[in-house]
Each structure stands twice: as C-alpha cells, then as structure tokens.
mmCIF file of C-alpha atoms in Angstrom:
data_model
loop_
_atom_site.group_PDB
_atom_site.id
_atom_site.type_symbol
_atom_site.label_atom_id
_atom_site.label_comp_id
_atom_site.label_asym_id
_atom_site.label_seq_id
_atom_site.Cartn_x
_atom_site.Cartn_y
_atom_site.Cartn_z
ATOM 1 C CA MET A 11 8.327 -10.025 -6.158
ATOM 2 C CA ILE A 12 10.322 -12.203 -8.544
ATOM 3 C CA PHE A 13 11.661 -14.132 -5.559
ATOM 4 C CA VAL A 14 8.116 -14.860 -4.408
ATOM 5 C CA ALA A 15 7.567 -16.434 -7.822
ATOM 6 C CA ILE A 16 10.837 -18.359 -7.526
ATOM 7 C CA GLY A 17 9.763 -19.578 -4.088
ATOM 8 C CA LEU A 18 6.503 -20.832 -5.560
ATOM 9 C CA VAL A 19 8.357 -22.559 -8.421
ATOM 10 C CA SER A 20 10.638 -24.212 -5.850
ATOM 11 C CA ALA A 21 7.621 -25.442 -3.931
ATOM 12 C CA SER A 22 5.993 -26.824 -7.096
ATOM 13 C CA VAL A 23 9.207 -28.648 -8.060
ATOM 14 C CA ALA A 24 9.398 -30.066 -4.544
ATOM 15 C CA LEU A 25 5.891 -31.426 -5.142
ATOM 16 C CA GLY A 26 6.937 -33.049 -8.451
ATOM 17 C CA ALA A 27 6.396 -30.458 -11.189
ATOM 18 C CA ARG A 28 9.012 -30.054 -13.934
ATOM 19 C CA PRO A 29 8.910 -26.545 -15.430
ATOM 20 C CA ARG A 30 10.146 -25.839 -18.961
ATOM 21 C CA ALA A 31 13.005 -23.697 -17.634
ATOM 22 C CA GLU A 32 14.833 -26.928 -16.820
ATOM 23 C CA GLN A 33 14.664 -28.019 -20.456
ATOM 24 C CA ALA A 34 15.876 -24.608 -21.597
ATOM 25 C CA ALA A 35 18.905 -24.816 -19.283
ATOM 26 C CA GLU A 36 19.691 -28.310 -20.526
ATOM 27 C CA SER A 37 19.419 -27.208 -24.174
ATOM 28 C CA LEU A 38 21.669 -24.225 -23.543
ATOM 29 C CA SER A 39 24.221 -26.433 -21.791
ATOM 30 C CA GLU A 40 24.119 -28.905 -24.676
ATOM 31 C CA GLY A 41 24.764 -26.083 -27.139
ATOM 32 C CA VAL A 42 27.723 -24.767 -25.130
ATOM 33 C CA LEU A 43 29.165 -28.266 -24.715
ATOM 34 C CA SER A 44 29.173 -28.681 -28.496
ATOM 35 C CA TRP A 45 31.861 -25.952 -28.735
ATOM 36 C CA SER A 46 35.488 -27.015 -28.692
ATOM 37 C CA ILE A 47 36.034 -25.162 -25.402
ATOM 38 C CA GLY A 48 32.449 -25.629 -24.251
ATOM 39 C CA GLY A 49 33.334 -27.682 -21.175
ATOM 40 C CA PHE A 50 35.691 -24.959 -20.007
ATOM 41 C CA VAL A 51 33.134 -22.212 -20.655
ATOM 42 C CA LEU A 52 30.327 -24.108 -18.916
ATOM 43 C CA GLY A 53 32.602 -24.942 -15.980
ATOM 44 C CA ALA A 54 33.612 -21.290 -15.637
ATOM 45 C CA VAL A 55 29.955 -20.217 -15.679
ATOM 46 C CA GLY A 56 29.157 -22.817 -13.021
ATOM 47 C CA LEU A 57 31.996 -21.599 -10.810
ATOM 48 C CA ALA A 58 30.848 -17.998 -11.260
ATOM 49 C CA VAL A 59 27.257 -18.876 -10.320
ATOM 50 C CA ALA A 60 28.480 -20.808 -7.264
ATOM 51 C CA GLY A 61 30.699 -17.851 -6.323
ATOM 52 C CA VAL A 62 27.739 -15.487 -6.497
ATOM 53 C CA GLY A 63 25.819 -17.937 -4.326
ATOM 54 C CA PHE A 64 28.572 -17.952 -1.712
ATOM 55 C CA GLY A 65 28.521 -14.147 -1.892
ATOM 56 C CA PHE A 66 24.804 -14.074 -1.066
ATOM 57 C CA VAL A 67 25.303 -16.441 1.872
ATOM 58 C CA TRP A 68 28.157 -14.212 3.081
ATOM 59 C CA MET A 69 26.017 -11.071 2.721
ATOM 60 C CA GLY A 70 23.273 -12.664 4.791
ATOM 61 C CA MET A 71 25.594 -13.948 7.506
ATOM 62 C CA ARG A 72 27.543 -10.681 7.786
ATOM 63 C CA ARG A 73 24.407 -8.578 7.373
ATOM 64 C CA SER A 74 26.285 -6.452 4.870
ATOM 65 C CA PHE A 75 22.989 -5.640 3.161
ATOM 66 C CA HIS A 76 22.621 -2.965 5.876
ATOM 67 C CA ALA A 77 24.995 -0.802 3.827
ATOM 68 C CA LYS A 78 22.284 -0.459 1.185
ATOM 69 C CA VAL A 79 19.284 0.139 3.430
ATOM 70 C CA ARG A 80 18.377 2.512 6.240
ATOM 71 C CA THR A 81 17.431 0.274 9.135
ATOM 72 C CA PRO A 82 14.316 1.632 10.835
ATOM 73 C CA ASP A 83 13.971 1.598 14.602
ATOM 74 C CA GLY A 84 11.948 -0.980 16.474
ATOM 75 C CA SER A 85 10.222 -4.032 15.119
ATOM 76 C CA ALA A 86 10.474 -2.928 11.476
ATOM 77 C CA GLY A 87 14.261 -2.839 11.774
ATOM 78 C CA PHE A 88 14.291 -6.265 13.405
ATOM 79 C CA ALA A 89 12.032 -7.618 10.647
ATOM 80 C CA LEU A 90 14.223 -6.109 7.933
ATOM 81 C CA THR A 91 17.346 -7.709 9.412
ATOM 82 C CA ALA A 92 15.682 -11.079 9.996
ATOM 83 C CA LEU A 93 14.251 -11.178 6.475
ATOM 84 C CA GLY A 94 17.626 -10.207 5.030
ATOM 85 C CA VAL A 95 19.492 -12.945 6.895
ATOM 86 C CA VAL A 96 16.810 -15.575 6.313
ATOM 87 C CA GLY A 97 16.454 -14.554 2.660
ATOM 88 C CA PHE A 98 20.046 -14.111 1.520
ATOM 89 C CA ALA A 99 21.359 -17.427 2.864
ATOM 90 C CA PRO A 100 18.896 -19.793 1.101
ATOM 91 C CA LYS A 101 19.126 -17.737 -2.073
ATOM 92 C CA GLY A 102 22.882 -18.228 -1.964
ATOM 93 C CA VAL A 103 22.570 -21.946 -1.209
ATOM 94 C CA ALA A 104 20.272 -22.412 -4.216
ATOM 95 C CA LEU A 105 22.738 -20.577 -6.473
ATOM 96 C CA VAL A 106 25.636 -22.681 -5.160
ATOM 97 C CA ILE A 107 23.677 -25.829 -6.014
ATOM 98 C CA VAL A 108 22.942 -24.500 -9.516
ATOM 99 C CA GLY A 109 26.648 -23.706 -9.968
ATOM 100 C CA VAL A 110 27.696 -27.164 -8.807
ATOM 101 C CA LEU A 111 25.219 -28.804 -11.189
ATOM 102 C CA VAL A 112 26.585 -26.750 -14.083
ATOM 103 C CA VAL A 113 30.175 -27.667 -13.183
ATOM 104 C CA VAL A 114 29.212 -31.350 -12.957
ATOM 105 C CA ALA A 115 27.570 -31.077 -16.385
ATOM 106 C CA ALA A 116 30.755 -29.517 -17.772
ATOM 107 C CA VAL A 117 33.040 -32.160 -16.255
ATOM 108 C CA THR A 118 30.885 -35.156 -17.198
ATOM 109 C CA VAL A 119 29.838 -33.613 -20.543
ATOM 110 C CA GLU A 120 26.217 -34.422 -19.735
ATOM 111 C CA PRO A 121 24.008 -31.404 -20.432
ATOM 112 C CA ASP A 122 21.055 -33.151 -18.753
ATOM 113 C CA THR A 123 22.867 -32.672 -15.435
ATOM 114 C CA ALA A 124 22.879 -28.899 -15.798
ATOM 115 C CA GLY A 125 19.734 -27.116 -14.893
ATOM 116 C CA GLY A 126 18.299 -23.982 -13.535
ATOM 117 C CA LEU A 127 16.891 -23.275 -10.135
ATOM 118 C CA ASP A 128 14.286 -25.975 -10.590
ATOM 119 C CA GLY A 129 17.053 -28.517 -11.271
ATOM 120 C CA ALA A 130 18.829 -27.385 -8.123
ATOM 121 C CA THR A 131 15.618 -27.829 -6.160
ATOM 122 C CA SER A 132 15.165 -31.301 -7.643
ATOM 123 C CA ALA A 133 18.737 -32.189 -6.636
ATOM 124 C CA LEU A 134 18.029 -30.883 -3.162
ATOM 125 C CA VAL A 135 14.799 -32.914 -2.900
ATOM 126 C CA ALA A 136 16.759 -36.075 -3.822
ATOM 127 C CA LEU A 137 18.817 -35.798 -0.617
ATOM 128 C CA PRO A 138 17.721 -37.757 2.495
ATOM 129 C CA ALA A 139 16.327 -34.627 4.181
ATOM 130 C CA GLY A 140 15.647 -33.061 0.783
ATOM 131 C CA PRO A 141 11.971 -32.150 1.026
ATOM 132 C CA VAL A 142 12.586 -30.333 4.307
ATOM 133 C CA LEU A 143 15.656 -28.557 2.885
ATOM 134 C CA ALA A 144 13.805 -27.618 -0.319
ATOM 135 C CA SER A 145 10.955 -26.233 1.765
ATOM 136 C CA LEU A 146 13.413 -24.150 3.794
ATOM 137 C CA VAL A 147 15.012 -22.809 0.605
ATOM 138 C CA GLY A 148 11.539 -21.969 -0.745
ATOM 139 C CA LEU A 149 10.669 -20.166 2.476
ATOM 140 C CA GLY A 150 14.009 -18.361 2.232
ATOM 141 C CA PHE A 151 13.093 -17.135 -1.243
ATOM 142 C CA LEU A 152 9.764 -15.937 0.073
ATOM 143 C CA ALA A 153 11.596 -14.128 2.900
ATOM 144 C CA TYR A 154 13.944 -12.569 0.349
ATOM 145 C CA GLY A 155 10.951 -11.423 -1.693
ATOM 146 C CA VAL A 156 9.479 -9.683 1.353
ATOM 147 C CA PHE A 157 12.942 -8.275 2.148
ATOM 148 C CA THR A 158 13.064 -6.657 -1.304
ATOM 149 C CA VAL A 159 9.836 -4.805 -0.468
ATOM 150 C CA PHE A 160 11.496 -3.486 2.711
ATOM 151 C CA ARG A 161 14.637 -2.705 0.715
ATOM 152 C CA ALA A 162 12.613 -0.652 -1.743
ATOM 153 C CA ARG A 163 11.049 1.282 1.123
ATOM 154 C CA TYR A 164 14.258 1.839 3.112
ATOM 155 C CA ALA A 165 16.873 1.995 0.337
ATOM 156 C CA ARG A 166 19.858 4.258 0.878
ATOM 157 C CA LEU A 167 19.725 6.710 -1.972
ATOM 158 C CA ASP A 168 22.803 8.625 -0.860
ATOM 159 C CA ALA A 169 25.260 5.840 -1.718
#
C-alpha cells in the first residue's frame, strides 16, 4: 500500500505540489556535503540507489519476482505477472533518477539538486515528454502497489 501512496505523491508533484520530503532530502544532503568526505559519501549513496533502481528494472524485465511468488493459473497469474512487470520497471526508473540526482548533487556540491522521489518526479516532469512519463511512473507505482497485494496472497513461504 505504500506504493499506492507514492504513486499519489508522484501524481501530486506532477500537478505542481512540493512535499516537505524534498526539503528533508536537501537538508540531509547539505549536512553530508559539509563533511570532508561528504561528496564521496553522497556520490556512493547515489550510485547505490541507482544500482537498486537498475535491479528493480531488471527484476521486472526478467520476471525474476516469480521466484518469490506462486503464480496462480489463469487470469490471476496473468494479472500477477503483468502487474509485476509494469510495477517493477517504473519503480526502478524512479530510483535511478533519484540516484542520478544525488550523484549530481555530490559532484556539483549543490544539495538543492538532491532530492527524494518527489524531486525525481519533478526532474522527470521537466523533460519534453515529462508529464506523460511522470504519469506512467505514477501508474507503475500504483501497479506495484497492487502487485504487493498479490505477492502477499501468493508468497512462497518455502524459500
């Protein structure tokens, strides 16, 4: 259900809202950048977040999430797979964008560049096809939220 909330936050940012989480991420980045090795630490965190994002995209594309769920027969199995693919990829893309923003903040030593998911959505909206892309990412988060309900129902407990 948390991803449903994230999807709604993404939609509100796409419509112009600026949640406080963005300010918290900027303040945290500013604090880290004040350390002598802060740029390195922030850059490493950004790379790690981007790596996790690529991992989610990979999981969606390869459908490796099937290892953690029992796929039911029929339309429920099709829905589970479709929601997994459609949910994992945008979730990963959003995390990659967050990671890139954090790395850019570390390299330019501008904590205002770093941000959370809302900052990533804002960066996405700024692109030429941004509102459409941000909407797709938001829908992907909603799909991932529904997928987690399926995952809870069909989780493999033997692993």
